[in-house]
Coordinates of C-alpha atoms in Angstrom, one line a residue:
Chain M
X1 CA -24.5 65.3 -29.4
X2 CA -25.1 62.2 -27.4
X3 CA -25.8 59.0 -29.3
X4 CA -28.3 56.4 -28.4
X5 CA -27.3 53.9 -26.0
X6 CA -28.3 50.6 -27.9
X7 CA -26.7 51.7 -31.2
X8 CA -25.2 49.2 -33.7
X9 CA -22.5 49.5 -35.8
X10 CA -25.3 48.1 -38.7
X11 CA -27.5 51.4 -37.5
X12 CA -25.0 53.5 -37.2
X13 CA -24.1 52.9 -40.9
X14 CA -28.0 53.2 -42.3
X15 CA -28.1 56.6 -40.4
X16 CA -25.1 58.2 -42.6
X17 CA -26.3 56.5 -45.6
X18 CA -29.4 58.4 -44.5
X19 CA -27.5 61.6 -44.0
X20 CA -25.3 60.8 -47.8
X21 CA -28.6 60.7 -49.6
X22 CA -30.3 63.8 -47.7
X23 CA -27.6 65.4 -48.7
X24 CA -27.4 64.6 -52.1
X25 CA -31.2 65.6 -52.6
X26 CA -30.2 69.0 -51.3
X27 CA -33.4 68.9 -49.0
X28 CA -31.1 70.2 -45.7
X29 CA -32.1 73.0 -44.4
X30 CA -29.2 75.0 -43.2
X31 CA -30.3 75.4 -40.1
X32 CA -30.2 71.9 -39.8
X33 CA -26.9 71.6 -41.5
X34 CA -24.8 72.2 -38.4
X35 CA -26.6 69.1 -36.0
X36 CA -26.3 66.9 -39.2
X37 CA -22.7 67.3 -39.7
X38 CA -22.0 67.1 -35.9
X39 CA -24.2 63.6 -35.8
X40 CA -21.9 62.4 -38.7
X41 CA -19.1 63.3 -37.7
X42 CA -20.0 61.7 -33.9
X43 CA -21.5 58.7 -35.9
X44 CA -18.4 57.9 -38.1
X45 CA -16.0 58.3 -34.6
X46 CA -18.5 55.6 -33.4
X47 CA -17.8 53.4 -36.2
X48 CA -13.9 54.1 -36.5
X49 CA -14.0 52.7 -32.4
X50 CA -16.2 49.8 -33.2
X51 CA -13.6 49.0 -36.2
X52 CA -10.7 49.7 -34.1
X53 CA -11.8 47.5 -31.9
X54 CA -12.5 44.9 -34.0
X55 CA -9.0 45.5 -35.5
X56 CA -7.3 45.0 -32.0
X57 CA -9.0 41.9 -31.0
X58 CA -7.8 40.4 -34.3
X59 CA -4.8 41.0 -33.3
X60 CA -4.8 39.6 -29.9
X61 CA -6.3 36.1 -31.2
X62 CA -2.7 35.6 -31.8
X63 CA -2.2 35.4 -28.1
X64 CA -4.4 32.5 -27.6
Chain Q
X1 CA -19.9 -98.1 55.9
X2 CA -17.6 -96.0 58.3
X3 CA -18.8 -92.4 59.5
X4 CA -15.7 -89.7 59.9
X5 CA -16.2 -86.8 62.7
X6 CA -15.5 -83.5 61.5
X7 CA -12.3 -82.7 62.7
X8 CA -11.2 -86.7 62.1
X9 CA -11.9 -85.4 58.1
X10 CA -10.0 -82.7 58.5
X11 CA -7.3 -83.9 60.0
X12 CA -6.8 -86.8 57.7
X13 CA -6.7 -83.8 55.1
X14 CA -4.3 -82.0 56.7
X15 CA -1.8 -85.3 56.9
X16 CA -2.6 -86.4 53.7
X17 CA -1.8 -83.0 52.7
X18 CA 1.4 -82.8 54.6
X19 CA 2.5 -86.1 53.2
X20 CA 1.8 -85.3 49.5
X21 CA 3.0 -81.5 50.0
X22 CA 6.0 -82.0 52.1
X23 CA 8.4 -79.2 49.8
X24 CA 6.9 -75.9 48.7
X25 CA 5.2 -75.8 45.2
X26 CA 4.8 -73.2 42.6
X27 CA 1.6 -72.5 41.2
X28 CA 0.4 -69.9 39.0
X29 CA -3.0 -67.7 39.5
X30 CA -4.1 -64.2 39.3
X31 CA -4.7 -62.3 42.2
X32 CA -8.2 -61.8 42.4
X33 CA -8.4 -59.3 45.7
X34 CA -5.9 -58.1 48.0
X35 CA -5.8 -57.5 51.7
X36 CA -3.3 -56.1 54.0
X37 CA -4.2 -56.5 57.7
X38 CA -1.3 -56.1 60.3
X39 CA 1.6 -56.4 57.4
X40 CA 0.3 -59.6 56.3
X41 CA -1.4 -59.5 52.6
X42 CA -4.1 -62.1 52.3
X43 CA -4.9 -63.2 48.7
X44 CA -7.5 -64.3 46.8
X45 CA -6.1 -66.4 44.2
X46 CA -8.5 -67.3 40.7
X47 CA -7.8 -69.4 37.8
X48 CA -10.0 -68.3 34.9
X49 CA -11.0 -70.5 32.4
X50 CA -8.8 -68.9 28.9
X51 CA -12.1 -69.7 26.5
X52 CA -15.2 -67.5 28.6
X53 CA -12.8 -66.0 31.4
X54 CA -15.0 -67.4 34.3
X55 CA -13.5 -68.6 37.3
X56 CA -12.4 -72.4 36.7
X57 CA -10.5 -72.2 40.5
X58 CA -10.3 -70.5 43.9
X59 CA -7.8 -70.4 46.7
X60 CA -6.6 -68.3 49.6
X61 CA -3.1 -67.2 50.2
X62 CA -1.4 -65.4 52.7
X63 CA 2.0 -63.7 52.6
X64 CA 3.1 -63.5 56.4
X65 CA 4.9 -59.9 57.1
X66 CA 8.2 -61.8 57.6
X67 CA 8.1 -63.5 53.9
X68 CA 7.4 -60.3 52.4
X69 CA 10.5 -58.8 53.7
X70 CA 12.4 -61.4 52.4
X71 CA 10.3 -61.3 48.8
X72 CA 10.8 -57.7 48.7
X73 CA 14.3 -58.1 48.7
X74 CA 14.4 -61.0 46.2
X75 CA 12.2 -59.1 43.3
X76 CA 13.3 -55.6 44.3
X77 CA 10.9 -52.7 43.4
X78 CA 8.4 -54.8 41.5
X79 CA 7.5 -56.4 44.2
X80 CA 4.3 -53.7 45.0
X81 CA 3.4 -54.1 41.1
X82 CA 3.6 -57.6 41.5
X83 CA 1.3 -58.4 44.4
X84 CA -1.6 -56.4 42.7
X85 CA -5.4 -57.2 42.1
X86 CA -5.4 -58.5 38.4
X87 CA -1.9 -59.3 38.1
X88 CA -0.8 -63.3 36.9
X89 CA 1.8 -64.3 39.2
X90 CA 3.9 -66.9 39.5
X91 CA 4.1 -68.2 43.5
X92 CA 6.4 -70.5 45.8
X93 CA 3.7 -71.3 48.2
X94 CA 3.6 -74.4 51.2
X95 CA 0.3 -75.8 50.9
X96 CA -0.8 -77.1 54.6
X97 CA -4.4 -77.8 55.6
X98 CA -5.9 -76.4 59.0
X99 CA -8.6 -78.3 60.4
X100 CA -10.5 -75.3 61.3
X101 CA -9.3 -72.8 58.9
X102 CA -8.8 -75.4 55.7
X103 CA -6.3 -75.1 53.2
X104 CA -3.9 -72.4 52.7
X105 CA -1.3 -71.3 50.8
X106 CA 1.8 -69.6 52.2
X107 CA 3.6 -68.0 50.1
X108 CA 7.4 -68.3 50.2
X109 CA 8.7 -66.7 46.9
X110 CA 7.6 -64.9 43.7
X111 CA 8.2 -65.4 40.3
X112 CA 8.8 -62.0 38.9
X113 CA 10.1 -63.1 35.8
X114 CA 6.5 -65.2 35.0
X115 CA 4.8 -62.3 35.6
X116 CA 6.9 -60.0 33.6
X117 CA 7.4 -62.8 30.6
X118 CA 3.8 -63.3 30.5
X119 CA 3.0 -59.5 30.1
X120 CA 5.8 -59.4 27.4
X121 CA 4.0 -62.5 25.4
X122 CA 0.4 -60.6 25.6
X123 CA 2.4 -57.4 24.4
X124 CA 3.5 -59.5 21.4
X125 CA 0.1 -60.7 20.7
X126 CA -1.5 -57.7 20.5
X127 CA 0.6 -56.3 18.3
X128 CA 0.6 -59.1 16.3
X129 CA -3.6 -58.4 16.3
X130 CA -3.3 -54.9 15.5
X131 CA -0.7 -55.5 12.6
X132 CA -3.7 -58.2 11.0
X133 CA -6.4 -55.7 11.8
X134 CA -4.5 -53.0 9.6
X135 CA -4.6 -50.2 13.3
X136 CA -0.7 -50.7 13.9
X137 CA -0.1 -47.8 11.8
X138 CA -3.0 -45.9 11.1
X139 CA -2.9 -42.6 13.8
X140 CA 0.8 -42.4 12.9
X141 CA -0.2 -42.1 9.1
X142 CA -2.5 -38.6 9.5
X143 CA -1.6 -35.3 8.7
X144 CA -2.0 -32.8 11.6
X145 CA -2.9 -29.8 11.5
X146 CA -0.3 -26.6 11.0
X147 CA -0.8 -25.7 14.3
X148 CA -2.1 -27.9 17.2
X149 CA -3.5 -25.8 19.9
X150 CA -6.4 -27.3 20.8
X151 CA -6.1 -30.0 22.6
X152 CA -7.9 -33.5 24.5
X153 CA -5.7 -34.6 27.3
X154 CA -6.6 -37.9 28.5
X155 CA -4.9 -38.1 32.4
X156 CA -5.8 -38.4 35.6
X157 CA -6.4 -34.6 37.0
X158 CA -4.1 -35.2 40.1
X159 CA -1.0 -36.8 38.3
X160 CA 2.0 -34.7 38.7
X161 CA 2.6 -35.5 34.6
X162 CA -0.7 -33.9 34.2
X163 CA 0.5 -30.3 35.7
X164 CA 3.7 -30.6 34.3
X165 CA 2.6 -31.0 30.7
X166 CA -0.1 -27.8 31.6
X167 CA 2.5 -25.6 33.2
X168 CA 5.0 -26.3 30.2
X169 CA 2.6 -25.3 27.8
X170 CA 1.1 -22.3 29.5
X171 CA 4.6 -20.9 30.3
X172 CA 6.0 -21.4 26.8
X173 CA 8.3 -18.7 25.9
X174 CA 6.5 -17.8 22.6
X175 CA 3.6 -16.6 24.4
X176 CA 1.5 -19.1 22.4
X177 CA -2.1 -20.0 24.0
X178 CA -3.6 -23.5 23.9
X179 CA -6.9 -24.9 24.5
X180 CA -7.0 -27.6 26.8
X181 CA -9.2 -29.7 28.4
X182 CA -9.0 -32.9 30.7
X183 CA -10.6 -36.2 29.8
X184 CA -10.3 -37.6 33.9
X185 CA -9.2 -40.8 33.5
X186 CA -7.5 -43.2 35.5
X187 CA -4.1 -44.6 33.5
X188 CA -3.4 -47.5 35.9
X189 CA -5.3 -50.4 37.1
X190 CA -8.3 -52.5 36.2
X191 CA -10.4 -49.3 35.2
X192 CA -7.8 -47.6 32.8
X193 CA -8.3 -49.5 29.8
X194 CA -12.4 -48.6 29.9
X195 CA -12.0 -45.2 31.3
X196 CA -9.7 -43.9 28.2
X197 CA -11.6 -46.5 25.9
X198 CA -14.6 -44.5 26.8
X199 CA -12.9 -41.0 26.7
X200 CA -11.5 -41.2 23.1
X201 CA -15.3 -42.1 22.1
X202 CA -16.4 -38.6 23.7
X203 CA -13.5 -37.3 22.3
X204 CA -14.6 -38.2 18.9
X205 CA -17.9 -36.6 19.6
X206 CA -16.2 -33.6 19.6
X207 CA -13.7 -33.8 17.3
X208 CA -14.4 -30.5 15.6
X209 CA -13.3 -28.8 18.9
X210 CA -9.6 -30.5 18.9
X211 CA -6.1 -30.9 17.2
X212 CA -4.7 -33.4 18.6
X213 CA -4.7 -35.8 21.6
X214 CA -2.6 -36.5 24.3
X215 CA -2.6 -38.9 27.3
X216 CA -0.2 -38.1 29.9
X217 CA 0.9 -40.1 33.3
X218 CA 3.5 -39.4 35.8
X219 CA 5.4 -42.2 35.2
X220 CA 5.9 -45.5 36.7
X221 CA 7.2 -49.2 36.5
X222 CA 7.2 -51.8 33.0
X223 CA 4.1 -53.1 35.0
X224 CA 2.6 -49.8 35.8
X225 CA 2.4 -49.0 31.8
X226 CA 1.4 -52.3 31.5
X227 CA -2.3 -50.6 30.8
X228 CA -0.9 -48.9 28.1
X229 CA -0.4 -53.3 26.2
X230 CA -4.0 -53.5 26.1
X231 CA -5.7 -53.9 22.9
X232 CA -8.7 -51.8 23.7
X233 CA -6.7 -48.4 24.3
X234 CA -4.4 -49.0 20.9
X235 CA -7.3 -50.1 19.3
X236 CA -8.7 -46.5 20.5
X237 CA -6.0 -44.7 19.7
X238 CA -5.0 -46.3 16.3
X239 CA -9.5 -45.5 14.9
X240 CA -9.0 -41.7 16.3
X241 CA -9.3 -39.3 13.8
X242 CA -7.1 -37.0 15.5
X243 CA -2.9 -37.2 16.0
X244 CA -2.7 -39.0 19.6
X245 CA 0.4 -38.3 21.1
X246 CA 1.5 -40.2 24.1
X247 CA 4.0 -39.3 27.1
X248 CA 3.1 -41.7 29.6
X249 CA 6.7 -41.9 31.4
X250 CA 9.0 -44.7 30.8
X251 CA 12.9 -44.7 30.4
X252 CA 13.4 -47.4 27.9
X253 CA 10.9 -50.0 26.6
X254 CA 8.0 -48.3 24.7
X255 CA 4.0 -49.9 25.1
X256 CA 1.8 -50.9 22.3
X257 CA -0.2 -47.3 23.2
X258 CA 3.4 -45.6 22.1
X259 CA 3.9 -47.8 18.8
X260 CA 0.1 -46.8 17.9
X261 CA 0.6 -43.3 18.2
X262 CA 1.4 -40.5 16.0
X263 CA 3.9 -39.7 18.1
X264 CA 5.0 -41.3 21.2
X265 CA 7.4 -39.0 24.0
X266 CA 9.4 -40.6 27.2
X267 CA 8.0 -37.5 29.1
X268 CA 4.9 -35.5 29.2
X269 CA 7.2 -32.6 29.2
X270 CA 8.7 -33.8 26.0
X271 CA 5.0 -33.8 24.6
X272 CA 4.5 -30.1 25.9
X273 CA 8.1 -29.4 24.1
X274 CA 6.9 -30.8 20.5
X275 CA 4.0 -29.1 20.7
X276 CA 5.6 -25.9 20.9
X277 CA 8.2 -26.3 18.8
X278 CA 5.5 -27.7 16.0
X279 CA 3.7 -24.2 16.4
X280 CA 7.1 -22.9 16.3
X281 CA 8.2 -24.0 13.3
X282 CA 5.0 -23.1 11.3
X283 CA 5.3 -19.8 12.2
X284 CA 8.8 -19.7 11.3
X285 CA 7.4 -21.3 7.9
X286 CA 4.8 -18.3 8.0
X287 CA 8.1 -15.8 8.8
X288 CA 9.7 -17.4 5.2
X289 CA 6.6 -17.1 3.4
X290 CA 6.0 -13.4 4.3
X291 CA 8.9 -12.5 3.1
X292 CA 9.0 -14.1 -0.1
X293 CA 5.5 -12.4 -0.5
X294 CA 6.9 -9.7 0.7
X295 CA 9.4 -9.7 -1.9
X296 CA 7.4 -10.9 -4.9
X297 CA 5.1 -8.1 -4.2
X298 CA 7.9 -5.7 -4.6
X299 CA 9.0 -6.9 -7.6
X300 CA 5.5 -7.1 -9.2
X301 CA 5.2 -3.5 -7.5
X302 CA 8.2 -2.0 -9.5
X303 CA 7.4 -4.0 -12.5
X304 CA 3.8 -2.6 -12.9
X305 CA 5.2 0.6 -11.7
X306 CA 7.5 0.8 -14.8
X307 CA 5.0 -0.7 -17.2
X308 CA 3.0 2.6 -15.9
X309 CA 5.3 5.0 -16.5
X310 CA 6.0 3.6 -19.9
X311 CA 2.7 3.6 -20.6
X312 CA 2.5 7.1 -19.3
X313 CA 5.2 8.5 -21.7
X314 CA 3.6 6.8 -24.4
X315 CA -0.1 8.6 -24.1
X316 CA 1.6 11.8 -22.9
X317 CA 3.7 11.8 -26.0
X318 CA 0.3 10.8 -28.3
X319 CA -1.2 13.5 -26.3
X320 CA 0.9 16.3 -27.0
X321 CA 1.1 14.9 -30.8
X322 CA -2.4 15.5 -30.9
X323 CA -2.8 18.7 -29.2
X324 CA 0.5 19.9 -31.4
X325 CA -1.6 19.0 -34.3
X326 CA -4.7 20.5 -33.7
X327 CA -3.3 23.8 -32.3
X328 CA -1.7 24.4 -35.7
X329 CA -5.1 23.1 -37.1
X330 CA -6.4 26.0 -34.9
X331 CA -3.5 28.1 -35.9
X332 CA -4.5 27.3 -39.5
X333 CA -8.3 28.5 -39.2
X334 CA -7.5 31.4 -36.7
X335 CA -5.5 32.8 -39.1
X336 CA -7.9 32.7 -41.9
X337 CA -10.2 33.9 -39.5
X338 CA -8.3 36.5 -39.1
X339 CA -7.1 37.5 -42.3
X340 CA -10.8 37.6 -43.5
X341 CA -11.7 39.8 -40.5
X342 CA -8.9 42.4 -41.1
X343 CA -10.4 42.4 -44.8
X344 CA -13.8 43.3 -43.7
X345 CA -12.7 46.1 -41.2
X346 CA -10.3 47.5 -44.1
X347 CA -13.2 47.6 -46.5
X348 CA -15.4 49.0 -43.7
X349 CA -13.3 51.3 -42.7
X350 CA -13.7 52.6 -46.8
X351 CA -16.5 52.3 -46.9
X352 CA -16.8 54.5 -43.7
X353 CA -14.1 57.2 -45.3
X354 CA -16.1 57.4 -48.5
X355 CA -18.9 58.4 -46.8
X356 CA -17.4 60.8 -44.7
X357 CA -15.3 62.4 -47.8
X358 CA -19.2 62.6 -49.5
X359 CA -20.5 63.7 -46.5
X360 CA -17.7 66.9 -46.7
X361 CA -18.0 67.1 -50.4
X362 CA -21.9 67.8 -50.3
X363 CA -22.0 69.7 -47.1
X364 CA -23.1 73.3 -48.4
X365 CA -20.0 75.1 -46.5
X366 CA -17.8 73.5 -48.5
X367 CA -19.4 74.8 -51.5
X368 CA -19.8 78.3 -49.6
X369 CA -16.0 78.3 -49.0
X370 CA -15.2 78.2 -52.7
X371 CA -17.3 81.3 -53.4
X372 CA -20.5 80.5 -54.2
X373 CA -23.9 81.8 -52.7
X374 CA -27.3 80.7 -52.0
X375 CA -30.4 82.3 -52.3
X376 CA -33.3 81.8 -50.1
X377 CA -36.9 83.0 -51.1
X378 CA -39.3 83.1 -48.0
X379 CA -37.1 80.4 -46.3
X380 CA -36.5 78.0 -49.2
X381 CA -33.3 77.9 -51.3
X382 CA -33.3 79.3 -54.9
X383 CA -32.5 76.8 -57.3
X384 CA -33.8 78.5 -60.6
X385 CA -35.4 82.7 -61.2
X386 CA -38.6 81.1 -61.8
X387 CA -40.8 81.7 -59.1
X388 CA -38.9 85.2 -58.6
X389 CA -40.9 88.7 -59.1
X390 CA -40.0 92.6 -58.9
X391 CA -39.8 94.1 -55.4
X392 CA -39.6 89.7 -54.1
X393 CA -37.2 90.4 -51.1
X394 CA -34.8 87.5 -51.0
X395 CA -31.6 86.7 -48.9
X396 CA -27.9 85.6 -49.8
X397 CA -25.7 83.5 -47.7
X398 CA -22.2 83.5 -47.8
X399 CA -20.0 81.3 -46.2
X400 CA -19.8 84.4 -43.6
X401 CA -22.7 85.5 -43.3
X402 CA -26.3 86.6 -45.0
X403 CA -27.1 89.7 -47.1
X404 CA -30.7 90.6 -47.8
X405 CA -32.2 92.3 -50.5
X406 CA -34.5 93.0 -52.9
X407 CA -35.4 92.1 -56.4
X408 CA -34.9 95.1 -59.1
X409 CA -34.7 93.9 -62.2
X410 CA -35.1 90.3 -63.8
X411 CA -33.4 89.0 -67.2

């Protein structure tokens, strides 16, 4: 599953908090349950980069 | 009373004459004019009166061509400076009376001692006015210029001191250039003393132009310069408010012109030589100055040039103080920045786990996996038997797969 373009780390975090609560309300189909895992799982990869990123950069501010 | 013929007058004049003039006489006049006809020189002889300088008394003279062989011999050289127009002279003459031509004078001798003893005593005299008048010293108290280049000469154009002194200049072996230019004058004679009188006031006219002045002759005889005694020119020369320098060519006594000048030189070669060596010597001056400037300059040079380099170190080393202590300043705040980032990523990155361990924790395969069902009634999941009737088909899913059936019996 392809994510949007534009998307923010900020978004990115509202959309599994999204996900958490549908969850938790039990309201997911199980049809659905397969694309929502997938979207998760792609959305928490895209946050783990952002974070990584962030984490490296730190670290290079010591070379400056 | 008795009546005399003519020639009976003048023949009584001529013995009385002859008896009252019987031995040559000496008698002292100027020579008024001058002419020589056949190698005699006839004379007109004046007396003028010493108060108004009008003629008090008039005479001819004659020297016969034999007397002036002897005369020449007895004054030597003088002799032609002598028997000139305007010259007081001292004569040996026989006075004889001619019935037709009158009286005469014959000259026999000449005085040249008068002549020269008399021009000595008027030498004296002048000098003697100038000294009262304050003008003995005055040209020789100016300050030239450094360099005199431009300059008056007061000559006569065909003189041979004339082209001398502007060859010697021109072919100096500095290469230096000077400015001439000829006030024509004559520098003997009757006409000298008004002709340079009258130069040095044009002269003056342009005195901006000039450095100096200089009156040159070729040379000649004590009475020859004699022109150079009269009060007029020194008076000229001493009230000119440039240097005058003279060479007008004597060997040994100087003339009042020489005593008034700021310098006076035997030659007008010697002129042309102090001349050069004046330029010369201010531009060996200018030599010694350069190079003092030179050298001062170098000194100041490497004295600014260490002040600069002290000065250099000094606000390199504030410099780097500076930029040491706000690096560390930077150090200091990079590192908090830092430390704070790093806290937000770890707690993100929590934050980010938590959700994904809920996530796993509420995802209905995981609940599958462990062994529990779930039932679906017309597409929606069962969570209670309420809605639930006999014969109600209704499908189970487990974690492999969905089993449908039908409702039998309810409790």
């Amino acid at each position: 599953m392809a994510l949007p373009k534009e998307l923010t780390y900020t978004d990115a975090m509202h959309r599994l908090q999204e996900i958490t609560s549908a969850l938790d309300a039990g309201n997911v189909q199980i049809d659905d349950l397969d694309a929502l895992l997938l979207e998760s799982r792609e959305l928490i990869r895209f946050c783990e980069e952002k974070l990584r990123s962030i984490d490296q950069k730190i670290e290079g501010l010591d070379n400056h | 009373m008795k009546k005399y013929s003519l020639y009976e007058l003048q023949s009584y004049l001529q013995r009385v004459i002859a008896l009252n003039f019987q031995e040559p006489i000496w008698v002292i006049a100027e020579i008024y004019q001058l002419k020589n006809n056949r190698g005699h020189s006839y004379i007109e002889l004046v007396q003028k009166n010493t108060s108004n300088q009008e003629v008090c008394a008039q005479c001819q003279a004659v020297i016969w061509s034999k007397n002036i062989q002897k005369i020449k011999q007895a004054t030597g050289p003088v002799f032609e400076d002598l028997v000139r127009e305007g010259t007081e002279v001292s004569l040996q003459v026989e006075v004889t009376h001619h019935p037709i031509y009158g009286l005469k004078l014959s000259v026999l001798n000449i005085d040249a001692s008068h002549t020269l003893g008399k021009m000595e005593l008027q030498r004296q005299e002048t000098i003697l006015r100038l000294k009262k008048e304050d003008l003995l010293e005055k040209n020789t108290l100016l300050s030239p210029t450094p360099v005199l280049q431009r300059i008056a000469i007061i000559s006569s154009p065909g003189a041979s001191g004339y082209l001398d002194f502007v060859n010697h200049l021109n072919n100096n072996d500095y290469g230096y250039r000077f400015y001439l230019r000829l006030y024509a004058s004559s520098v003997q004679g009757s006409q000298m003393e008004e002709d340079i009188v009258s130069n040095f006031k044009k002269i003056d006219r342009s005195i901006q132009q000039f450095d100096c002045v200089v009156i040159i002759r070729g040379g000649g005889s004590k009475i020859d310069l004699a022109g150079f005694d009269l009060y007029g020119i020194a008076r000229a020369i001493s009230l000119c408010n440039l240097p005058v320098l003279t060479g007008i060519g004597h060997e040994t006594d100087s003339t009042v012109a020489d005593l008034v000048a700021y310098r006076s030189f035997k030659t007008p070669t010697a002129v042309a030589n102090f001349l050069i060596d004046y330029n010369a010597n201010f531009e060996g001056r200018l030599s010694i100055l350069l190079q003092s400037i030179v050298q001062n300059s170098r000194k100041i040079y490497t004295r600014q040039k260490e002040t600069m380099q002290k000065l250099n170190q000094e606000i390199n080393d504030n410099i780097y103080r500076l930029a040491e202590r706000e690096r560390n300043d930077l150090i200091q705040e990079q590192n908090a920045i830092r430390s704070r980032l790093k806290q937000r990523v770890e707690k993100e990155f929590m934050v980010l786990e938590h959700i994904g361990e809920k996530i796993k924790i509420l995802s209905p395969f995981e609940i599958l996996k462990k062994g529990y069902t779930m039932t679906r009634h017309e597409g929606k999941v069962l969570k209670n038997k309420g809605l639930l009737r006999i014969g109600d088909a209704i499908s189970t899913i487990f974690v492999d797969g969905e089993v449908k059936s039908r409702i039998e019996q309810i409790n």
